[in-house]
Amino acid sequence: MSRTRSRYAPDRGLTTRMVTTMFLIGLLYVVLVGVLLAVLRGAWPIILIFTGGLFIAQFWFSDRIAAFSMGAREVTPEQAPELHGTVDRICALADMPKPRVAIAQSDVPNAFATGRSEKTALVCATTGLLRRLEPEELEGVLAHEMSHVAHRDVAVMTIASFLGVLAGIITRVALWGGLSRSSRANDPVGIAVMLIPLVSAVVYALSFLLTRLLSRYRELSADRTAALLTGRPSALASALTKVCGQMARIPTEDLRKAEPYNAFYFVPAFSSKESLSRLLSSHPTLEQRLDQLARISADLARP
């Protein structure tokens, strides 16, 4: 059994949002599978095996796939003594098991955490981040990432993202298969099959919005709990400012490669001030994060 508590400050708002998101995602999943079963009645064993198999694969392997895709390479204390030392200090502060520690060979200054639980957790920093940050700034960033592990929102995001992946697959399969079916207006099977891409697209859009709303809140929560744990919100604010400023100097091609994994990163590869883009963003704005840290710093300074 994994530990259920650490010294990271609990966040009831995050817990409520995670439970609500998982419930709504589960409801959408049931609706999607129900539509498939109603339309393709004779293929229900295949549908159940297909969707169930994908769900199991997503739950058990998605964190490893994500870590591999982002270039994470696990390192020993001998290979990265400073990084391991920082993680050890945070674990002692938080009273939580030590996650696996990794480094990604990338000039994009960032960090991320993956894992279904504390036992399978991995915390990774890029070489670009390690080269640019001071020790206290790095501690703030890693405390932020380990907050995701302690609060288990990494696992929730991994599971929640599954439905969008499944809906996208079903949309492509249905569009491809629908072309080979009869186009007669009175063919009920053909009409039903043509509805599958529409239903799948709606499910994908809703799941995308739900995960984005949760993602923005969990980033603010991780900033807050990391600042309270370390007692140095100014160090985390400095790291945020420095990383966001350095992003503008990274080649666009490198940022494009990192963009698909924005929901896992400490800072997104791209950010926008436009209202629509902010609605779809995986992270709150830099101003929101710095304002929150400034309030925490003021609260901690009070006698």
Coordinates of N, CA, C and O in Angstrom, one line a residue, residues 204-214 216 279-280:
Y204 N -14.7 13.9 -27.3 CA -13.3 14.4 -27.2 C -13.2 15.8 -26.8 O -12.4 16.2 -25.9
A205 N -14.1 16.7 -27.3 CA -14.1 18.1 -26.9 C -14.4 18.3 -25.5 O -13.7 19.1 -24.8
L206 N -15.4 17.6 -25.0 CA -15.8 17.7 -23.5 C -14.6 17.2 -22.6 O -14.3 17.9 -21.6
S207 N -14.1 16.1 -23.0 CA -13.0 15.5 -22.1 C -11.8 16.5 -22.2 O -11.1 16.6 -21.2
F208 N -11.5 17.1 -23.3 CA -10.4 18.0 -23.5 C -10.6 19.2 -22.5 O -9.7 19.6 -21.8
L209 N -11.8 19.8 -22.5 CA -12.1 20.9 -21.7 C -12.0 20.6 -20.2 O -11.4 21.3 -19.4
L210 N -12.5 19.4 -19.8 CA -12.5 19.0 -18.4 C -11.0 18.8 -17.9 O -10.7 19.3 -16.8
T211 N -10.2 18.2 -18.8 CA -8.8 18.0 -18.3 C -8.0 19.3 -18.3 O -7.2 19.5 -17.4
R212 N -8.4 20.3 -19.2 CA -7.7 21.6 -19.2 C -8.1 22.4 -17.9 O -7.2 23.0 -17.3
L213 N -9.3 22.3 -17.5 CA -9.8 23.0 -16.3 C -9.1 22.5 -15.1 O -8.6 23.2 -14.2
L214 N -9.0 21.1 -15.0 CA -8.3 20.5 -13.9 C -6.8 20.9 -13.9 O -6.2 21.1 -12.9
R216 N -5.2 23.5 -15.1 CA -4.8 24.8 -14.6 C -4.9 25.0 -13.1 O -4.0 25.6 -12.5
L279 N -8.3 29.9 -22.3 CA -9.3 29.0 -21.9 C -8.9 27.5 -22.2 O -9.2 26.6 -21.4
L280 N -8.1 27.3 -23.3 CA -7.7 26.0 -23.7 C -6.3 25.7 -23.2 O -5.8 24.5 -23.4

